[in-house]
PDB file of C-alpha atoms in Angstrom:
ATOM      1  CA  UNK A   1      16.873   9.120  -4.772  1.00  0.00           C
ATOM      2  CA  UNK A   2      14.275   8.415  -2.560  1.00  0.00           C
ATOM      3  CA  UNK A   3      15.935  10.280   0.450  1.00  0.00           C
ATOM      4  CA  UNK A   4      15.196  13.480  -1.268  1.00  0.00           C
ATOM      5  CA  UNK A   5      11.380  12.860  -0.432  1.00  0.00           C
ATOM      6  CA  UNK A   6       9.822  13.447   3.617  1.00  0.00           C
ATOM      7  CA  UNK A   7       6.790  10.830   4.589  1.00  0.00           C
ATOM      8  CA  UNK A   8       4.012  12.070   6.431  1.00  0.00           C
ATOM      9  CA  UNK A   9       0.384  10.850   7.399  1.00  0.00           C
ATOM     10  CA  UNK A  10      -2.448  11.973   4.602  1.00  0.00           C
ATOM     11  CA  UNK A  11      -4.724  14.587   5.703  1.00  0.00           C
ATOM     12  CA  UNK A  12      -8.285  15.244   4.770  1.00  0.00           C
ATOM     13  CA  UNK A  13      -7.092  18.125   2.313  1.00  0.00           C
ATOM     14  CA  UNK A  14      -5.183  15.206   0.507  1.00  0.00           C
ATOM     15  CA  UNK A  15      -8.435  13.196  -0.577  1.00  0.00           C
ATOM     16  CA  UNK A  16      -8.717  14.784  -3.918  1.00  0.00           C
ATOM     17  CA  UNK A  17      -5.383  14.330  -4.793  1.00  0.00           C
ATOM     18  CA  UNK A  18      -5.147  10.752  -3.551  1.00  0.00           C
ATOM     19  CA  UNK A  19      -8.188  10.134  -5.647  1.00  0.00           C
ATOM     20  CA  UNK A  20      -6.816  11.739  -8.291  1.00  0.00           C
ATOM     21  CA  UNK A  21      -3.394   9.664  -8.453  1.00  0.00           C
ATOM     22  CA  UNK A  22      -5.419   6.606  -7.765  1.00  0.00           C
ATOM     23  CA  UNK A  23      -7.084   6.804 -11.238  1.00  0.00           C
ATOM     24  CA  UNK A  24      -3.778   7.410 -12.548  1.00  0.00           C
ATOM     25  CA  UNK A  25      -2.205   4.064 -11.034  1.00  0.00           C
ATOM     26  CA  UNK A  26      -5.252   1.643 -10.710  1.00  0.00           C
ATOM     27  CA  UNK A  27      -7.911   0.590 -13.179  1.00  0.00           C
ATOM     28  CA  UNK A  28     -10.456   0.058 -10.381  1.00  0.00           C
ATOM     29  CA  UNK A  29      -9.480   3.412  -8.117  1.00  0.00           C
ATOM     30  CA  UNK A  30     -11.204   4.122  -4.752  1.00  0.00           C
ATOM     31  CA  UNK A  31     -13.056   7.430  -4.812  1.00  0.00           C
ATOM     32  CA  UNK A  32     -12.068  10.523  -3.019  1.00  0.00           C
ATOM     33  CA  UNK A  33     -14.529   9.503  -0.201  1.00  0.00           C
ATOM     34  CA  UNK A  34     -12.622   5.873   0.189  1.00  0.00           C
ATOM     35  CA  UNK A  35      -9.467   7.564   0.964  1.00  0.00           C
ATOM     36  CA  UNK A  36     -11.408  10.261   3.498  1.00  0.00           C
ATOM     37  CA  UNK A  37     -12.556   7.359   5.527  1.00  0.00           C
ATOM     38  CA  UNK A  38      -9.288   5.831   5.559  1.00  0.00           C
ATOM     39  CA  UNK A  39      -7.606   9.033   6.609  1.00  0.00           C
ATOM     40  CA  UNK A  40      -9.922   9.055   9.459  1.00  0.00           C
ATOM     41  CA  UNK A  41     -10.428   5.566  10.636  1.00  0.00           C
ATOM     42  CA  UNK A  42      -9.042   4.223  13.237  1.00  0.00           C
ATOM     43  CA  UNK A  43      -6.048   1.376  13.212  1.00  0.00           C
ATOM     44  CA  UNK A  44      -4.926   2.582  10.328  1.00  0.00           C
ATOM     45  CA  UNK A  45      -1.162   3.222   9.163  1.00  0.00           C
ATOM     46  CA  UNK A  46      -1.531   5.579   5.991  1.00  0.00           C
ATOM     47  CA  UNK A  47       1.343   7.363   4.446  1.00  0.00           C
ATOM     48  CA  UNK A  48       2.261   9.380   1.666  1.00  0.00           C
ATOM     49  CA  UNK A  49       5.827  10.617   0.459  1.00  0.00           C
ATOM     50  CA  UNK A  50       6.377  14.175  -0.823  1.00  0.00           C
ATOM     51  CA  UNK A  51       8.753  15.465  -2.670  1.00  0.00           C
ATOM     52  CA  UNK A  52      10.872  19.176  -1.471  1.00  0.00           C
ATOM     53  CA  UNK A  53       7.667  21.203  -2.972  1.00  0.00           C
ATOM     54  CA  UNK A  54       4.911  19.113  -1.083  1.00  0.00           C
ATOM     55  CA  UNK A  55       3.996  17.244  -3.841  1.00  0.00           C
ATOM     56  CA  UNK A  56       2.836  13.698  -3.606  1.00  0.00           C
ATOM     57  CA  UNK A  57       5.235  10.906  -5.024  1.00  0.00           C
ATOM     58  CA  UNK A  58       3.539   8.156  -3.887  1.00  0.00           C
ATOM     59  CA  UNK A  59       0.907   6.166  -0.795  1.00  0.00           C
ATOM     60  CA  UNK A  60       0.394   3.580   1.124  1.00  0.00           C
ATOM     61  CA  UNK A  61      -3.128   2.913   3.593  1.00  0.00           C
ATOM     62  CA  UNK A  62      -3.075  -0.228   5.402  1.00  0.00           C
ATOM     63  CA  UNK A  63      -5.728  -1.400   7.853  1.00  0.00           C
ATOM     64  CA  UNK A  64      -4.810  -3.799  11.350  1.00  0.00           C
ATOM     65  CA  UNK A  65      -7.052  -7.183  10.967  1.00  0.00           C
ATOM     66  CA  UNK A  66      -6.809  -8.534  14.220  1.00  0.00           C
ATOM     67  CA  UNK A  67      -2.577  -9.181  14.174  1.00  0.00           C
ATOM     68  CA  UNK A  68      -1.608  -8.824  10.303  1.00  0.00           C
ATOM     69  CA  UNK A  69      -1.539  -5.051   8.978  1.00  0.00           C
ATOM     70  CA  UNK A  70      -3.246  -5.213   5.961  1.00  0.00           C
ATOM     71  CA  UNK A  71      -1.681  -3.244   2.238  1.00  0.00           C
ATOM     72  CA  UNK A  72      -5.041  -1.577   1.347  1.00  0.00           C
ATOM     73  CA  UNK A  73      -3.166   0.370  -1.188  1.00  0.00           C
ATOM     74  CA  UNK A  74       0.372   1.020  -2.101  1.00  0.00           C
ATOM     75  CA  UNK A  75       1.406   2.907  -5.366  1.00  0.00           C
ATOM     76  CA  UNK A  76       3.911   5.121  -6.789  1.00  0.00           C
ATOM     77  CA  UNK A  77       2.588   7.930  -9.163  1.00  0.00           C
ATOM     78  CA  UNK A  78       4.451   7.122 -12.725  1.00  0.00           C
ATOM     79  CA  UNK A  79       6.713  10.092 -12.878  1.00  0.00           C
ATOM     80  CA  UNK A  80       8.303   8.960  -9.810  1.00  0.00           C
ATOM     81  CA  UNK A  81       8.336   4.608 -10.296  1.00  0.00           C
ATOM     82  CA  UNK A  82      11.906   3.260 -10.374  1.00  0.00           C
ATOM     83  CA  UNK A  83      13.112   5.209  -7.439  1.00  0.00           C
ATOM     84  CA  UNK A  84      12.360   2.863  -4.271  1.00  0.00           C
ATOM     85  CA  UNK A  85       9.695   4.724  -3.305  1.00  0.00           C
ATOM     86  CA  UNK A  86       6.764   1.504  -3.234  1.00  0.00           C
ATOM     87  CA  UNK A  87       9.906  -0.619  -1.355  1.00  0.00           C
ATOM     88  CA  UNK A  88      10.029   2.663   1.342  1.00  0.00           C
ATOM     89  CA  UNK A  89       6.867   2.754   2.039  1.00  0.00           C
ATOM     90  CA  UNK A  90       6.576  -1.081   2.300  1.00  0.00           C
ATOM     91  CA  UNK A  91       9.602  -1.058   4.648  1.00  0.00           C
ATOM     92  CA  UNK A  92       7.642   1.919   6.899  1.00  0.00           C
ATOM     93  CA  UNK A  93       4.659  -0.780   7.587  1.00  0.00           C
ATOM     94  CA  UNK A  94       6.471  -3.704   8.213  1.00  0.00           C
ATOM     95  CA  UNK A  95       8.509  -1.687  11.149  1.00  0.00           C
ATOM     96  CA  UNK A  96       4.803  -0.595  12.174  1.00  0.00           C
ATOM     97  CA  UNK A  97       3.905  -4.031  12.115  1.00  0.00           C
ATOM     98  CA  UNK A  98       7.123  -4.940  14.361  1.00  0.00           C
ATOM     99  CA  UNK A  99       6.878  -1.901  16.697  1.00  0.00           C
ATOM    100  CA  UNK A 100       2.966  -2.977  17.512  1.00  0.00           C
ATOM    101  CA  UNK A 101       3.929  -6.312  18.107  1.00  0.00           C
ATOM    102  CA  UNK A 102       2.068  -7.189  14.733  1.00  0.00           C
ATOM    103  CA  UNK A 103       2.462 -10.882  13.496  1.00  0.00           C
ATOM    104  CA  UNK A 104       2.670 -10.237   9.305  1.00  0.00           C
ATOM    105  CA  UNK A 105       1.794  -8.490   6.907  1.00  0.00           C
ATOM    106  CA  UNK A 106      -0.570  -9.250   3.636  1.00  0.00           C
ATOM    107  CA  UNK A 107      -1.389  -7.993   0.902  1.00  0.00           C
ATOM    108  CA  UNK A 108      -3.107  -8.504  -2.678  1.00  0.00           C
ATOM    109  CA  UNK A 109      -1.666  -8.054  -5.882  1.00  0.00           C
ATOM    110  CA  UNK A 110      -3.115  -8.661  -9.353  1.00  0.00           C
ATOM    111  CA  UNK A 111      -1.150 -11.795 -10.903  1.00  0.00           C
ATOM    112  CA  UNK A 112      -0.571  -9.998 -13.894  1.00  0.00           C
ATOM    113  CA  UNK A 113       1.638  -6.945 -12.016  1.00  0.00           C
ATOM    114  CA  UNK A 114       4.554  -8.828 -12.417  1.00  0.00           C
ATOM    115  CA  UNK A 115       6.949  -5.693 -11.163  1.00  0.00           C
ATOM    116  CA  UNK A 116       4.882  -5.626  -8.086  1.00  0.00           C
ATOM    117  CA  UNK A 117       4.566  -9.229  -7.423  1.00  0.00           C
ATOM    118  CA  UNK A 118       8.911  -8.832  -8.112  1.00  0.00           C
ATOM    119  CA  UNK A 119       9.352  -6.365  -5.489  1.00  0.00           C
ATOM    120  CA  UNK A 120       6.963  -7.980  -3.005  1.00  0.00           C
ATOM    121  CA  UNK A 121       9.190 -11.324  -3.615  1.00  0.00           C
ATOM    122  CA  UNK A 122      12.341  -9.345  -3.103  1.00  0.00           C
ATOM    123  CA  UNK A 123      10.701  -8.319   0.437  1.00  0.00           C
ATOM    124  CA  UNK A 124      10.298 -11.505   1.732  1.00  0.00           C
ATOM    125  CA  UNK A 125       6.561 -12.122   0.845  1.00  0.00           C
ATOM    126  CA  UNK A 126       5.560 -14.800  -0.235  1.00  0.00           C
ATOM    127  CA  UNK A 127       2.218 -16.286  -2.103  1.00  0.00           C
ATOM    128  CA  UNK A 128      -0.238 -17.856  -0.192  1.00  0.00           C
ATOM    129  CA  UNK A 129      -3.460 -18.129  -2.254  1.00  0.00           C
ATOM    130  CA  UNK A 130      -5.336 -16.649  -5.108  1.00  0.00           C
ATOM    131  CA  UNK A 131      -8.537 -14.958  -4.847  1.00  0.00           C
ATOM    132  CA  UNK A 132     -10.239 -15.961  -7.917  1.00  0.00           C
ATOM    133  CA  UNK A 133     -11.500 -12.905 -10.242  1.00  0.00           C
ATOM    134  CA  UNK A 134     -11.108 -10.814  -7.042  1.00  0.00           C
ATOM    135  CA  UNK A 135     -11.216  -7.387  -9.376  1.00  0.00           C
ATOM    136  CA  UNK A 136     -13.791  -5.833 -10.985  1.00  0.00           C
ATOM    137  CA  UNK A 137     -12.142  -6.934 -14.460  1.00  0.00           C
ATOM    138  CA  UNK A 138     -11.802 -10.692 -13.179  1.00  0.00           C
ATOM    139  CA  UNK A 139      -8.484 -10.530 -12.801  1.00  0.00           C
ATOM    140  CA  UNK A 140      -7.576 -13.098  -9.997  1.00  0.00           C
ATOM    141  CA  UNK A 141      -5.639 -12.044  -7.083  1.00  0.00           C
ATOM    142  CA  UNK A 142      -2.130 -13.496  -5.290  1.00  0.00           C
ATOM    143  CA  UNK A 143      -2.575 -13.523  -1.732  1.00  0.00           C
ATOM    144  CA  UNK A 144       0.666 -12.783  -0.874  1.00  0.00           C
ATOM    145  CA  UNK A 145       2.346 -12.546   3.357  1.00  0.00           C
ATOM    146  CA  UNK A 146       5.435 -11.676   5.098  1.00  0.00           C
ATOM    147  CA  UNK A 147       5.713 -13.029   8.679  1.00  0.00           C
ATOM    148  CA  UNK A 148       7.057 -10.468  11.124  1.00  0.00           C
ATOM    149  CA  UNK A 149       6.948 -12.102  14.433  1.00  0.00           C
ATOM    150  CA  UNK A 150       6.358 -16.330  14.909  1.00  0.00           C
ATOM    151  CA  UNK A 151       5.689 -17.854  17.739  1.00  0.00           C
TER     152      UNK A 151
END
């Protein structure tokens, strides 16, 4: 299913929507601006996928610290979850990660997302810490890494 949907960079145009979808996925959502900066910053991988009629299906913004690319943000919109779509779009930024001779990859997850913290395991990540009450709610945080390139 989820070669019926194109990925492409987000554009400036795509801040409300992103913003919009964010409150729909995430209890502590970025606002529009967040994802305006991110669109234009540089060392950045951002993409979205779109479906046939140019609507958004689901994102991903990452950020380069130093030699790991960094998940800022990966979600799926709910209409569109079960499809591969998060696992696509995770796939994209570790072969960004590869192709700029990038070392790993790392991300943070709520420990209570147990799907996410499923498909991140099923990727090859792997825990490495938790960030104590990391979110706004005090949820903690799993530190979790894949290793693209040892040496």
């Amino acid at each position: 299913m989820s070669s019926r949907f194109s990925v492409r960079p987000p554009q400036l145009g795509d801040a409300r929507a992103l913003a919009e979808a964010d409150i729909r996925c995430f209890p502590d959502p970025w606002p529009a601006q967040f994802f305006v900066s991110e669109t234009l910053a540089d060392g950045r991988f951002n993409r979205l996928l779109v479906d046939s009629t140019g609507r958004m299906a689901a994102y991903l913004f990452c950020a380069w610290q130093y030699l790991d690319l960094h998940i800022l943000k990966v979600a799926t919109l709910s209409e569109f979850r079960r499809a591969g779509l998060a696992g696509r779009l995770m796939t994209l930024a570790e072969s960004h990660a590869e192709a700029m001779s990038g070392e790993s990859l790392t991300l943070e997850v709520r420990s209570q997302n147990l799907p996410a913290i499923t498909l991140y395991e099923n990727l090859g990540y792997t825990c490495r810490g938790v960030r104590p009450s990391y979110y706004p709610n005090g949820d903690d945080a799993m530190i979790m890494t894949k290793r693209v390139r040892d040496f």
